[in-house]
mmCIF file of C-alpha atoms in Angstrom:
data_model
loop_
_atom_site.group_PDB
_atom_site.id
_atom_site.type_symbol
_atom_site.label_atom_id
_atom_site.label_comp_id
_atom_site.label_asym_id
_atom_site.label_seq_id
_atom_site.Cartn_x
_atom_site.Cartn_y
_atom_site.Cartn_z
ATOM 1 C CA SER A 1 115.060 262.625 100.319
ATOM 2 C CA ALA A 2 118.195 263.605 102.198
ATOM 3 C CA PRO A 3 119.961 266.813 101.163
ATOM 4 C CA LYS A 4 122.983 266.369 98.954
ATOM 5 C CA THR A 5 126.356 267.033 100.501
ATOM 6 C CA LEU A 6 129.307 268.533 98.752
ATOM 7 C CA VAL A 7 131.912 265.974 97.825
ATOM 8 C CA ILE A 8 135.062 267.197 96.122
ATOM 9 C CA PRO A 9 136.565 264.381 94.072
ATOM 10 C CA GLU A 10 139.670 263.150 95.866
ATOM 11 C CA HIS A 11 141.682 262.994 92.656
ATOM 12 C CA TRP A 12 141.119 266.746 92.123
ATOM 13 C CA SER A 13 143.883 267.472 94.621
ATOM 14 C CA ARG A 14 146.267 265.950 92.058
ATOM 15 C CA ASN A 15 144.562 267.057 88.833
ATOM 16 C CA THR A 16 145.642 269.982 86.710
ATOM 17 C CA TRP A 17 143.186 272.757 85.978
ATOM 18 C CA GLU A 18 142.847 271.371 82.430
ATOM 19 C CA GLU A 19 141.931 267.924 83.753
ATOM 20 C CA LYS A 20 139.283 269.432 86.035
ATOM 21 C CA ALA A 21 137.979 271.481 83.099
ATOM 22 C CA ARG A 22 137.541 268.345 81.022
ATOM 23 C CA GLU A 23 135.763 266.475 83.823
ATOM 24 C CA ASN A 24 133.377 269.073 85.284
ATOM 25 C CA PRO A 25 134.281 272.659 84.406
ATOM 26 C CA LEU A 26 131.363 274.347 86.148
ATOM 27 C CA ASN A 27 132.098 272.548 89.404
ATOM 28 C CA ALA A 28 135.816 273.287 89.053
ATOM 29 C CA ILE A 29 135.002 276.999 88.930
ATOM 30 C CA MET A 30 132.046 277.064 91.306
ATOM 31 C CA THR A 31 132.513 274.091 93.608
ATOM 32 C CA SER A 32 129.080 273.513 95.104
ATOM 33 C CA VAL A 33 126.477 270.827 95.669
ATOM 34 C CA GLU A 34 124.458 272.278 92.791
ATOM 35 C CA MET A 35 127.358 271.988 90.337
ATOM 36 C CA SER A 36 128.684 268.600 91.452
ATOM 37 C CA ASP A 37 126.542 266.784 88.897
ATOM 38 C CA ALA A 38 127.114 269.193 85.992
ATOM 39 C CA ALA A 39 128.081 267.623 82.694
ATOM 40 C CA ALA A 40 131.526 267.879 81.169
ATOM 41 C CA ASP A 41 130.267 269.842 78.162
ATOM 42 C CA ASP A 42 126.510 269.891 77.524
ATOM 43 C CA PHE A 43 125.452 272.057 80.472
ATOM 44 C CA SER A 44 121.850 272.146 81.629
ATOM 45 C CA ASP A 45 119.896 275.386 81.647
ATOM 46 C CA GLY A 46 119.657 275.129 85.438
ATOM 47 C CA HIS A 47 123.404 274.812 85.868
ATOM 48 C CA LEU A 48 124.043 277.741 83.528
ATOM 49 C CA GLU A 49 121.474 279.901 85.295
ATOM 50 C CA LEU A 50 123.177 279.335 88.677
ATOM 51 C CA PHE A 51 126.621 279.795 87.154
ATOM 52 C CA PHE A 52 125.896 283.106 85.463
ATOM 53 C CA LYS A 53 123.781 284.379 88.369
ATOM 54 C CA LYS A 54 126.876 283.992 90.559
ATOM 55 C CA GLY A 55 128.906 285.883 87.932
ATOM 56 C CA VAL A 56 126.452 288.783 88.111
ATOM 57 C CA ARG A 57 126.659 288.794 91.906
ATOM 58 C CA LEU A 58 130.476 288.789 91.817
ATOM 59 C CA TYR A 59 130.470 291.617 89.284
ATOM 60 C CA GLU A 60 127.998 293.708 91.261
ATOM 61 C CA GLU A 61 129.767 293.204 94.599
ATOM 62 C CA HIS A 62 133.395 293.462 93.546
ATOM 63 C CA LEU A 63 133.775 295.128 90.153
ATOM 64 C CA LYS A 64 130.868 297.488 89.593
ATOM 65 C CA PRO A 65 131.897 299.756 92.494
ATOM 66 C CA LEU A 66 135.314 300.162 90.797
ATOM 67 C CA MET A 67 134.020 300.987 87.318
ATOM 68 C CA PRO A 68 133.746 304.766 87.888
ATOM 69 C CA GLU A 69 137.535 304.726 88.416
ATOM 70 C CA LEU A 70 138.271 303.424 84.905
ATOM 71 C CA PRO A 71 140.532 305.825 82.999
ATOM 72 C CA ASP A 72 138.375 305.517 79.858
ATOM 73 C CA ALA A 73 134.669 305.882 79.270
ATOM 74 C CA LYS A 74 132.706 302.623 79.217
ATOM 75 C CA GLU A 75 132.480 302.650 75.417
ATOM 76 C CA ASN A 76 136.294 302.859 75.170
ATOM 77 C CA ALA A 77 137.146 300.472 77.992
ATOM 78 C CA TYR A 78 138.575 297.027 77.363
ATOM 79 C CA ILE A 79 138.573 294.744 80.407
ATOM 80 C CA VAL A 80 140.602 291.534 80.519
ATOM 81 C CA GLU A 81 139.948 288.863 83.122
ATOM 82 C CA TYR A 82 142.962 286.800 84.089
ATOM 83 C CA GLY A 83 141.695 283.290 84.879
ATOM 84 C CA CYS A 84 138.390 283.775 83.076
ATOM 85 C CA GLY A 85 137.382 280.110 83.104
ATOM 86 C CA ALA A 86 134.075 279.607 81.298
ATOM 87 C CA GLY A 87 133.243 283.307 81.438
ATOM 88 C CA ARG A 88 130.794 283.774 84.308
ATOM 89 C CA ILE A 89 132.115 287.264 85.169
ATOM 90 C CA LEU A 90 132.874 288.201 81.550
ATOM 91 C CA LYS A 91 129.219 287.583 80.667
ATOM 92 C CA ALA A 92 128.127 290.035 83.370
ATOM 93 C CA LEU A 93 130.558 292.628 82.011
ATOM 94 C CA VAL A 94 129.299 292.110 78.440
ATOM 95 C CA GLU A 95 125.718 292.549 79.648
ATOM 96 C CA GLU A 96 126.780 295.871 81.216
ATOM 97 C CA GLY A 97 128.116 297.005 77.839
ATOM 98 C CA TYR A 98 131.854 296.472 78.298
ATOM 99 C CA ARG A 99 134.220 295.075 75.697
ATOM 100 C CA VAL A 100 136.071 292.183 77.286
ATOM 101 C CA GLY A 101 138.799 289.607 76.837
ATOM 102 C CA GLY A 102 139.983 286.671 78.858
ATOM 103 C CA ILE A 103 143.102 284.695 79.681
ATOM 104 C CA ASP A 104 143.101 281.177 81.089
ATOM 105 C CA ILE A 105 145.539 278.309 81.526
ATOM 106 C CA SER A 106 142.936 275.825 80.260
ATOM 107 C CA GLU A 107 142.179 275.563 76.552
ATOM 108 C CA THR A 108 139.010 273.659 77.488
ATOM 109 C CA MET A 109 137.808 276.538 79.670
ATOM 110 C CA LEU A 110 138.536 279.022 76.879
ATOM 111 C CA GLY A 111 136.473 276.885 74.515
ATOM 112 C CA HIS A 112 133.540 276.938 76.946
ATOM 113 C CA CYS A 113 133.925 280.692 77.363
ATOM 114 C CA ALA A 114 133.869 281.269 73.606
ATOM 115 C CA ARG A 115 130.707 279.175 73.318
ATOM 116 C CA LEU A 116 128.883 280.526 76.382
ATOM 117 C CA VAL A 117 129.922 284.166 75.937
ATOM 118 C CA PRO A 118 130.303 284.472 72.161
ATOM 119 C CA GLU A 119 131.241 288.160 72.415
ATOM 120 C CA THR A 120 134.611 286.988 73.762
ATOM 121 C CA LYS A 121 135.528 284.480 71.061
ATOM 122 C CA ASP A 122 138.104 286.707 69.339
ATOM 123 C CA ASP A 123 139.542 287.995 72.601
ATOM 124 C CA LEU A 124 140.462 284.830 74.521
ATOM 125 C CA PHE A 125 144.085 283.931 75.074
ATOM 126 C CA PRO A 126 145.710 280.810 76.489
ATOM 127 C CA LEU A 127 148.278 281.207 79.207
ATOM 128 C CA ASP A 128 151.309 279.128 78.382
ATOM 129 C CA ALA A 129 151.958 277.149 81.552
ATOM 130 C CA GLN A 130 155.516 276.266 80.592
#
């Protein structure tokens, strides 16, 4: 069979982040051929594996080198991700032993984050877009 090509839905150029989150949140965050067929809510194990694997890679490449500069020891640190989406980077931080929180403009994304990274559920905050 022919390889799949990435097609970004045309209406996404007009959609809000919340609308994208309701339609295909994993693809909204990680726009790729592999995520283009992800479900709106009941994510497959394969989609989640790719999603969180990318979060680990982003953490290791961009954040981990900065962690020795934190003013507090790891056990006292509290890291907040602005625009946390469904929590792909927060999960990597939790797995490294950090206490985390997240902020996002999309209530739907925060709901996914609370479900997929339960350690965050009491530390997720909506950004009021008004």
